mmCIF file of N, CA, C and O in Angstrom:
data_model
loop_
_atom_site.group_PDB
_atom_site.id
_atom_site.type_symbol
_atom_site.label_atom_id
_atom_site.label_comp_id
_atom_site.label_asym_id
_atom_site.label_seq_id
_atom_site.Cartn_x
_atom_site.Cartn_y
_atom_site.Cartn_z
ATOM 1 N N UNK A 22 68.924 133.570 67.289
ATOM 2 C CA UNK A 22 69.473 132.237 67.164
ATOM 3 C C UNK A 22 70.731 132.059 68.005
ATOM 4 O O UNK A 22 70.790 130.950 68.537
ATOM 5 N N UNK A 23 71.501 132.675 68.195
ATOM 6 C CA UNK A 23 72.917 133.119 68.449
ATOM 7 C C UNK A 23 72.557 132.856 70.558
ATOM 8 O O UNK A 23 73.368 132.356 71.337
ATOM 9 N N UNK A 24 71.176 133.374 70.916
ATOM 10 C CA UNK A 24 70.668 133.034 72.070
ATOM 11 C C UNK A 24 70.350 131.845 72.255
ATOM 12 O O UNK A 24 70.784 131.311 73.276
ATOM 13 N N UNK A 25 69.688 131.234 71.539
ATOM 14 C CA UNK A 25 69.322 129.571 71.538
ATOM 15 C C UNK A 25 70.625 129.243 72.012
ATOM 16 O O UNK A 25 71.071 129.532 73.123
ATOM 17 N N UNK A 26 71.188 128.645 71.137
ATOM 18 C CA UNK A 26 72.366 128.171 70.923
ATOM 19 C C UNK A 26 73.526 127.998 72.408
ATOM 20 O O UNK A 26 74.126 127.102 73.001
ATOM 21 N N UNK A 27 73.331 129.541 72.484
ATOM 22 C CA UNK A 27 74.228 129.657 73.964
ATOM 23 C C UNK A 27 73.485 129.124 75.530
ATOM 24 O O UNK A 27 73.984 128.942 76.640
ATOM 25 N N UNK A 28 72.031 128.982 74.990
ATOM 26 C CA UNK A 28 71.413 128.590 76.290
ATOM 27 C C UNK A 28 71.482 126.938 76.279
ATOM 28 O O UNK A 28 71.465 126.344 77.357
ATOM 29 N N UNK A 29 71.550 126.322 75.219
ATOM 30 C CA UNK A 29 71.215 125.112 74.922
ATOM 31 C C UNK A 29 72.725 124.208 75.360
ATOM 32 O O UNK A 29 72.809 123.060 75.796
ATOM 33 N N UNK A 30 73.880 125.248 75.047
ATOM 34 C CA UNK A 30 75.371 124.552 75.671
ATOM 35 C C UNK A 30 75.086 125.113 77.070
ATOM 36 O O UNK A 30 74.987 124.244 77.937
ATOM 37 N N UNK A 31 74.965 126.122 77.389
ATOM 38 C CA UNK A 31 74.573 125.839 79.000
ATOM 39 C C UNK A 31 73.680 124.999 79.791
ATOM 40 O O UNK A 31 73.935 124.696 80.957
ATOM 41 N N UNK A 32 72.532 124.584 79.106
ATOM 42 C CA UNK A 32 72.067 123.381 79.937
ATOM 43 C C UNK A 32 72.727 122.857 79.809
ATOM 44 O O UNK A 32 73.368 122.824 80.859
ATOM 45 N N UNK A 33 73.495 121.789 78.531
ATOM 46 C CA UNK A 33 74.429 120.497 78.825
ATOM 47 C C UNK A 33 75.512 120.945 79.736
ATOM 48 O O UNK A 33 75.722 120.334 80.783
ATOM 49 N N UNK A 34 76.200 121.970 79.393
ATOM 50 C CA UNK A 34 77.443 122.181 80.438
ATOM 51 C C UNK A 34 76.967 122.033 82.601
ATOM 52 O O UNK A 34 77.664 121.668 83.548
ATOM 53 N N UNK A 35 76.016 122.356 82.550
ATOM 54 C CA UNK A 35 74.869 122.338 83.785
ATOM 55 C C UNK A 35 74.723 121.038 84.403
ATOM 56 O O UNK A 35 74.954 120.612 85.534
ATOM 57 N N UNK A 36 74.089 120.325 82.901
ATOM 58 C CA UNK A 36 73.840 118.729 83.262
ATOM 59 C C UNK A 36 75.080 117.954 84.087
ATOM 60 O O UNK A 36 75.108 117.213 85.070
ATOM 61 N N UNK A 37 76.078 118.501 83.192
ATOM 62 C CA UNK A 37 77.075 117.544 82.952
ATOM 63 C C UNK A 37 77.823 117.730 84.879
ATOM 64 O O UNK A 37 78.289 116.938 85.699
ATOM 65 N N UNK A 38 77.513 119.471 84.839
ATOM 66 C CA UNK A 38 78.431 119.703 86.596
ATOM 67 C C UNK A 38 77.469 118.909 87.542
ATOM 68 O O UNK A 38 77.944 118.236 88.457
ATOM 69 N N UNK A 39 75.820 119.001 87.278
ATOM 70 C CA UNK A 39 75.279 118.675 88.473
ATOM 71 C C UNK A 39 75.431 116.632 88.260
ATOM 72 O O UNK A 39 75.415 115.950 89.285
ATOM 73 N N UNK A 40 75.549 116.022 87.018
ATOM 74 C CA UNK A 40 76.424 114.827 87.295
ATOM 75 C C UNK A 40 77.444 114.350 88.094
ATOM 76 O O UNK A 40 77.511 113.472 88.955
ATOM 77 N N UNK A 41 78.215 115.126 87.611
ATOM 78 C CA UNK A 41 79.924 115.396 88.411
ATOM 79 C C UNK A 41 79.305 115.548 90.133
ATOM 80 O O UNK A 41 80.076 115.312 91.063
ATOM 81 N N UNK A 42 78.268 115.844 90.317
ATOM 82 C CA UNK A 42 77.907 116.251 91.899
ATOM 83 C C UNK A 42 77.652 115.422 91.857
ATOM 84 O O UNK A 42 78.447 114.607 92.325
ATOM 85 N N UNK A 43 76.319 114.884 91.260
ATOM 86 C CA UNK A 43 75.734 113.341 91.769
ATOM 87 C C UNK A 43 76.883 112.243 91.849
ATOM 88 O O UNK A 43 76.477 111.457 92.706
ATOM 89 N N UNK A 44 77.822 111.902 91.494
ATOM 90 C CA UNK A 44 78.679 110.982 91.552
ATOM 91 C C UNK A 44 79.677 111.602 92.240
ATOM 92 O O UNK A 44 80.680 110.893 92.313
ATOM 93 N N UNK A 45 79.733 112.208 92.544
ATOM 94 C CA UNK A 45 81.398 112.553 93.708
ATOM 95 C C UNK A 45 80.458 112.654 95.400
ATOM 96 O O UNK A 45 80.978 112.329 96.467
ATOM 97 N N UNK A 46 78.921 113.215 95.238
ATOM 98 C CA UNK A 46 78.681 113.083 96.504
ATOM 99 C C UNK A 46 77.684 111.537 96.806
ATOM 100 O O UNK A 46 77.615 111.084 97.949
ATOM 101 N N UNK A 47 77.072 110.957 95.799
ATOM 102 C CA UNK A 47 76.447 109.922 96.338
ATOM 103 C C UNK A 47 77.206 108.664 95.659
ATOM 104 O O UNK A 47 76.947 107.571 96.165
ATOM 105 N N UNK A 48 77.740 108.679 95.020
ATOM 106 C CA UNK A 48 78.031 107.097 94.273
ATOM 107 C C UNK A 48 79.015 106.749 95.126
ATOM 108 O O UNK A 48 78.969 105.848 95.964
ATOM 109 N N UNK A 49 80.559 108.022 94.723
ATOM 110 C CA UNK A 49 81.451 107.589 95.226
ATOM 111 C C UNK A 49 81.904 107.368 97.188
ATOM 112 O O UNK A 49 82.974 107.032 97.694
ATOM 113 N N UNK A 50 80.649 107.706 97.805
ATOM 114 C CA UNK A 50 80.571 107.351 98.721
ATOM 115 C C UNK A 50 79.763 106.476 99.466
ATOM 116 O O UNK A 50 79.866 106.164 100.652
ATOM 117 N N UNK A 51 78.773 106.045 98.441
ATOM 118 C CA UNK A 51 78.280 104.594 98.771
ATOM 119 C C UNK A 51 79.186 103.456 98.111
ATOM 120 O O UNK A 51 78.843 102.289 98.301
ATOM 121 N N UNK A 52 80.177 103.693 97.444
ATOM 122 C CA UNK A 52 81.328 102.875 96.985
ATOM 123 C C UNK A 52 82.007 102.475 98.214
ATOM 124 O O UNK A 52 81.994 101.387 98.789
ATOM 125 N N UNK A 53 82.784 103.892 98.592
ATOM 126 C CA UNK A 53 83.778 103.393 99.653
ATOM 127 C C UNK A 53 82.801 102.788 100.910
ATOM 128 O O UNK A 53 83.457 102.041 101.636
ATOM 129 N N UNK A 54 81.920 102.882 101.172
ATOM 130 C CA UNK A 54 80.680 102.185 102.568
ATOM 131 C C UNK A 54 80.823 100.534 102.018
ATOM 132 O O UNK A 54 81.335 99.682 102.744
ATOM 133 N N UNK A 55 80.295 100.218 100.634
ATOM 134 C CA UNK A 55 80.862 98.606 100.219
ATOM 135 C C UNK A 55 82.156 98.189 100.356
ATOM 136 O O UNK A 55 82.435 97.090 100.835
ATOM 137 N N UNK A 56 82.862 98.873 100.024
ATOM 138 C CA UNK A 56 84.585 97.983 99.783
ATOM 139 C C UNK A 56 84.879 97.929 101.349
ATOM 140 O O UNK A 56 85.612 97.106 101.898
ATOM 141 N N UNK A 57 84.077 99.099 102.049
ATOM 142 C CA UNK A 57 85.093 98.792 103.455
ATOM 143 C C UNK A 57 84.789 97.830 104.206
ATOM 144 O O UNK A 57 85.538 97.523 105.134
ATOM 145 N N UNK A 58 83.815 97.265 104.001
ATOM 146 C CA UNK A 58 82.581 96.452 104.677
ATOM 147 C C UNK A 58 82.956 95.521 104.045
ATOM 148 O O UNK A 58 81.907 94.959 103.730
ATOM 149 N N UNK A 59 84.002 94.806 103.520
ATOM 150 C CA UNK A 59 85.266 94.196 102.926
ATOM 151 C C UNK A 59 85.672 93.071 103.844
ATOM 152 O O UNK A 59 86.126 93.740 104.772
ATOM 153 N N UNK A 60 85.823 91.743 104.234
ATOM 154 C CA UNK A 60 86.972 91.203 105.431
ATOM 155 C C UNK A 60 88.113 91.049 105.026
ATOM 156 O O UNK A 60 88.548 90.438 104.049
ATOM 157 N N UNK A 61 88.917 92.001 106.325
ATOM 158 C CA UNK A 61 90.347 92.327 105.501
ATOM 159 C C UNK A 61 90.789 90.446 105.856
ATOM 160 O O UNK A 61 90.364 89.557 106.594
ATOM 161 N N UNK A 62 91.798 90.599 104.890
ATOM 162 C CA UNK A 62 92.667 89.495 104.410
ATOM 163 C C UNK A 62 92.942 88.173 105.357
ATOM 164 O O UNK A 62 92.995 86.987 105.028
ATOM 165 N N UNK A 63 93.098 88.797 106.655
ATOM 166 C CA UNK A 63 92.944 88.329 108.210
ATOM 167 C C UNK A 63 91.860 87.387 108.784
ATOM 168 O O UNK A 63 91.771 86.539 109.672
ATOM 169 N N UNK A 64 91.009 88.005 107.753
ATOM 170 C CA UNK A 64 89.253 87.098 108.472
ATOM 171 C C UNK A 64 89.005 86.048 107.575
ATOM 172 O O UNK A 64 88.138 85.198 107.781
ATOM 173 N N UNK A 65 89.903 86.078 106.354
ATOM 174 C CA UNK A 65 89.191 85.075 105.328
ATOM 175 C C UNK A 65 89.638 83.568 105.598
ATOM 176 O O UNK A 65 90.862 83.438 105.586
ATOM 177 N N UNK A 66 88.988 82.521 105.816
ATOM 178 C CA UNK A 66 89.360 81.232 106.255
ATOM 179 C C UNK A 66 89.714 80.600 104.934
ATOM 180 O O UNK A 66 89.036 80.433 103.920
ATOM 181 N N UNK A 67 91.090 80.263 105.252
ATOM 182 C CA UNK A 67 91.840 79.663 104.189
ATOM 183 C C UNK A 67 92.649 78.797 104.571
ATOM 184 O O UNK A 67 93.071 79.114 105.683
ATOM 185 N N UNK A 68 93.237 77.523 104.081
ATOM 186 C CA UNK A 68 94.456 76.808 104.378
ATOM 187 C C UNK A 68 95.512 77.266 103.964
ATOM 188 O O UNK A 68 95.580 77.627 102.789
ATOM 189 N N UNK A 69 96.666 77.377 104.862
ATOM 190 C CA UNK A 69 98.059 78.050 104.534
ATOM 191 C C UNK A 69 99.157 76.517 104.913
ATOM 192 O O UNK A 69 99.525 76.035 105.984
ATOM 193 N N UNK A 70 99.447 76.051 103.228
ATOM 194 C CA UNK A 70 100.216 75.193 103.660
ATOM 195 C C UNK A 70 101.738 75.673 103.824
ATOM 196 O O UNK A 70 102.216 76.560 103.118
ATOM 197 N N UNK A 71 102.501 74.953 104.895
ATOM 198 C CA UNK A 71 103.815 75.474 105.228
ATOM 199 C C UNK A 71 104.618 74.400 105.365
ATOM 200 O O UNK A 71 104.113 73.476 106.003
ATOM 201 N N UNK A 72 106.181 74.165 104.792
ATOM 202 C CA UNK A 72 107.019 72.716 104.453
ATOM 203 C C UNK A 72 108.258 73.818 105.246
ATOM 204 O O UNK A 72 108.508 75.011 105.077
ATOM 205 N N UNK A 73 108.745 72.947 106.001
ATOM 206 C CA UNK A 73 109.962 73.069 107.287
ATOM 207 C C UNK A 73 111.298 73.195 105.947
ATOM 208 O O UNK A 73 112.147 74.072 105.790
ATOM 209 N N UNK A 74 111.075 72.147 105.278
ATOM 210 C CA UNK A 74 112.095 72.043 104.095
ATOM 211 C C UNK A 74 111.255 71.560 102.933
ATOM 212 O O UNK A 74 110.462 70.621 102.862
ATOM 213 N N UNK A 75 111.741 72.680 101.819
ATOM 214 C CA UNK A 75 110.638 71.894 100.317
ATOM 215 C C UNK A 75 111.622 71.058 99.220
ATOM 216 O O UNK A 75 111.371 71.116 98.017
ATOM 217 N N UNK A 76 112.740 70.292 99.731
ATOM 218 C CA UNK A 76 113.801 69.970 98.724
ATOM 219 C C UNK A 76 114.626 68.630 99.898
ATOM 220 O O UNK A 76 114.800 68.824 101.101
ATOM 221 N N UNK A 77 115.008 67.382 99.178
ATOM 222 C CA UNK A 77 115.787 66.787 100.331
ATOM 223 C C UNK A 77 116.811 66.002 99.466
ATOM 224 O O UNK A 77 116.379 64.925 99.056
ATOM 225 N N UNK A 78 118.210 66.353 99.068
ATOM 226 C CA UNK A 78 118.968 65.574 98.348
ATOM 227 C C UNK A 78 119.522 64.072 99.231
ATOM 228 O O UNK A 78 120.120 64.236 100.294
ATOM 229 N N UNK A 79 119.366 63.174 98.900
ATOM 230 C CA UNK A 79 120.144 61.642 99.582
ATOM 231 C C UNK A 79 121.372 62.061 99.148
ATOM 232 O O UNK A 79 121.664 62.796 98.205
ATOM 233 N N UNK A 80 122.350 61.257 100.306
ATOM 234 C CA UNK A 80 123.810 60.927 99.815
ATOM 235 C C UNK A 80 123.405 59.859 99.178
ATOM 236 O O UNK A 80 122.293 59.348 99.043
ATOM 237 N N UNK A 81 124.793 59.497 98.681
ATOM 238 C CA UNK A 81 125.625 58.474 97.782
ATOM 239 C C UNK A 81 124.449 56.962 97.960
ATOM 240 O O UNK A 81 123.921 57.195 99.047
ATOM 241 N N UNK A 82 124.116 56.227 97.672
ATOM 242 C CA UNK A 82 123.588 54.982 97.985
ATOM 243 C C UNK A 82 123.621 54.015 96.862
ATOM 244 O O UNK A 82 123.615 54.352 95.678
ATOM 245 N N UNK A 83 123.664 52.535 97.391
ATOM 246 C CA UNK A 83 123.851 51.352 95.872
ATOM 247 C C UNK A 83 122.737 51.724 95.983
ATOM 248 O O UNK A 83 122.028 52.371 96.755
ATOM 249 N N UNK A 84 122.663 50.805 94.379
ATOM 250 C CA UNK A 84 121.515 51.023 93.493
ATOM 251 C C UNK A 84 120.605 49.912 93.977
ATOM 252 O O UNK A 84 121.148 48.815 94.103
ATOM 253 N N UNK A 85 119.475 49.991 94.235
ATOM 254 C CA UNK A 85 118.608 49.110 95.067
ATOM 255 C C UNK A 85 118.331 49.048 96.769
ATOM 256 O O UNK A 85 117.828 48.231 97.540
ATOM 257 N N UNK A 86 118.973 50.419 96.882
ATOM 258 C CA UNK A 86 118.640 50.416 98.508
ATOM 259 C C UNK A 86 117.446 51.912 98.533
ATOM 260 O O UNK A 86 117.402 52.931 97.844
ATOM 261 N N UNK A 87 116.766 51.501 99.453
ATOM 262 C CA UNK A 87 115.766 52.187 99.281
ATOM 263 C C UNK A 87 116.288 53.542 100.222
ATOM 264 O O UNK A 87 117.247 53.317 100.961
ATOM 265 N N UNK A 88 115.651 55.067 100.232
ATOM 266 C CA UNK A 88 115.709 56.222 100.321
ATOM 267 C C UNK A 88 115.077 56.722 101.203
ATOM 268 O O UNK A 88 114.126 57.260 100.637
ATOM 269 N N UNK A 89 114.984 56.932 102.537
ATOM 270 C CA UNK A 89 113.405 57.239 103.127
ATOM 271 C C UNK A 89 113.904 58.662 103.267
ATOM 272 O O UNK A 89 115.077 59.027 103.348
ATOM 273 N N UNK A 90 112.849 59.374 103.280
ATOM 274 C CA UNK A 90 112.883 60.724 104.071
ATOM 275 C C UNK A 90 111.392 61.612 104.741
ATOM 276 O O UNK A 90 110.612 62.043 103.891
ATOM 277 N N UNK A 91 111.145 61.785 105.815
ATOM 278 C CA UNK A 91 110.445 62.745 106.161
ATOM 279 C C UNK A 91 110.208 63.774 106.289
ATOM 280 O O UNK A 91 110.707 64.364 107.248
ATOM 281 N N UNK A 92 109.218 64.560 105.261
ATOM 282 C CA UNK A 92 108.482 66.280 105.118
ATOM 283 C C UNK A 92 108.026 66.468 105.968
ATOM 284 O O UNK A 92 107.548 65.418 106.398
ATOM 285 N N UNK A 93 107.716 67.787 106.983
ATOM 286 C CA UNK A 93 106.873 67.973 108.051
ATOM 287 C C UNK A 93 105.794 68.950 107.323
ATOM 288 O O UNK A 93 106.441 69.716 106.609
ATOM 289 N N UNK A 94 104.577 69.188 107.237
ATOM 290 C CA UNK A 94 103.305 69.482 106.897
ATOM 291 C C UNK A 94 103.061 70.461 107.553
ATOM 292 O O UNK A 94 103.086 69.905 108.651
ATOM 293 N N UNK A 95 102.857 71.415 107.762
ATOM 294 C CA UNK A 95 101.980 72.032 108.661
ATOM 295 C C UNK A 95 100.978 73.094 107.876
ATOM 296 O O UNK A 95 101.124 73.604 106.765
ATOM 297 N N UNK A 96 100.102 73.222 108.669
ATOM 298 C CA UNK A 96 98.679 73.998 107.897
ATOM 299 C C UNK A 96 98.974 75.400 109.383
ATOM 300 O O UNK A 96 99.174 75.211 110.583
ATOM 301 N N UNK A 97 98.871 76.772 108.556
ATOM 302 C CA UNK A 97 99.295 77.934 109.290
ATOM 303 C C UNK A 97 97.967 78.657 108.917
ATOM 304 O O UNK A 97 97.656 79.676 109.535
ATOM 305 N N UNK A 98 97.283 78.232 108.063
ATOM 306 C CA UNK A 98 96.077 79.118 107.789
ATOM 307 C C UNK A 98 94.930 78.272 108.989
ATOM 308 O O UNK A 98 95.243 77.326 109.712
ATOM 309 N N UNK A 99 93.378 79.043 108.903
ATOM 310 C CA UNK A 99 91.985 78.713 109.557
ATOM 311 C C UNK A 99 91.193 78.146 109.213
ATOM 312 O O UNK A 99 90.054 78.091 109.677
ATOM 313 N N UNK A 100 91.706 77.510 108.170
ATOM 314 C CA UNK A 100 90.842 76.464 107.516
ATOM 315 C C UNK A 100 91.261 74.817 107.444
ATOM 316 O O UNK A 100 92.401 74.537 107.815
ATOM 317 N N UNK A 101 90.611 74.011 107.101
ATOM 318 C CA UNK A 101 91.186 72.723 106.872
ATOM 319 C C UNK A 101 92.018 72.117 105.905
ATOM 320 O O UNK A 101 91.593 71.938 104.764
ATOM 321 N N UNK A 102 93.135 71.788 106.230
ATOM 322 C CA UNK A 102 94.381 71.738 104.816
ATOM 323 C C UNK A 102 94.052 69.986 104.180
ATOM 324 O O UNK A 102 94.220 68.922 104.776
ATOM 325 N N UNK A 103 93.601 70.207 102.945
ATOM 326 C CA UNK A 103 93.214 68.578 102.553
ATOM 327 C C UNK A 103 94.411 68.706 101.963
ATOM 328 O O UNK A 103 94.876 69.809 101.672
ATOM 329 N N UNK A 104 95.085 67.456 101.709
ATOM 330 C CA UNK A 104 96.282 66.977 101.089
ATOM 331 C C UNK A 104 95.846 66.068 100.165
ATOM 332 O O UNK A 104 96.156 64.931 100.519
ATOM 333 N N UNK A 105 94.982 66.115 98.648
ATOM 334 C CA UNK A 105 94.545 64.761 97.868
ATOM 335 C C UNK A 105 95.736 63.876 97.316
ATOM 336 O O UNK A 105 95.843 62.653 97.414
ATOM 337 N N UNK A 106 96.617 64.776 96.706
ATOM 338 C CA UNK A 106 97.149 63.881 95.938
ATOM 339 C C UNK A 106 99.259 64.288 96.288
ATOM 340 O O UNK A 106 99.786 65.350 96.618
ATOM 341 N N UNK A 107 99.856 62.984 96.030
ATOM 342 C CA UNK A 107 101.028 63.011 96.497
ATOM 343 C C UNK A 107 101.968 62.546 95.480
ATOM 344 O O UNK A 107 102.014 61.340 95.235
ATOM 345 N N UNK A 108 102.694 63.338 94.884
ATOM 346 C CA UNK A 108 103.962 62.581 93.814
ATOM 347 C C UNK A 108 105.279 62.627 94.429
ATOM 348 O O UNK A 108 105.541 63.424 95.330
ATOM 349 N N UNK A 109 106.029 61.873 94.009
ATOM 350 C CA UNK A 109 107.399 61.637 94.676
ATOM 351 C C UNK A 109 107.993 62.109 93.314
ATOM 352 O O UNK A 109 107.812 61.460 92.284
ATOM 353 N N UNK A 110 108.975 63.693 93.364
ATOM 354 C CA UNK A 110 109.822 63.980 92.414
ATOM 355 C C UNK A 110 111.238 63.106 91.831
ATOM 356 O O UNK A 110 111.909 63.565 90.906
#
């Protein structure tokens, strides 16, 4: 019995190394073949919006004169920058 026993933890102990093989030589290197095959960060077409200034305080003005000021916009990313919606803070 004492033979059983010891042969029966050596198959699992067996199983378990030739696992440890199957996954360190085929998984984890058909892993890294997907992730690299990846487009780094560079290729992905995105809009990158960019503001010259994001803040514009007015001087002093009466009350009832109107405020103008102009934001400059620019799109730095490869994609098309939609602008839907616009609030005045």
């Amino acid at each position: 019995m004492i033979t059983d026993c010891k042969i029966k933890y050596l198959n699992i102990s067996v199983r378990r190394n030739l696992l440890k093989r199957l996954l360190s030589f085929l998984i984890l290197p058909l892993l890294f073949i997907v992730l690299s095959g990846t487009a780094p960060a560079s290729d992905i077409k995105a809009p990158q919006i960019f503001f010259k200034e994001k803040t514009y305080t007015a001087d002093e003005v009466l009350e009832g004169t109107p405020v103008e000021h102009t934001f400059s916009v620019f799109n730095r990313g490869n994609a098309v920058l939609r602008i839907e919606k616009v609030k005045p803070g």
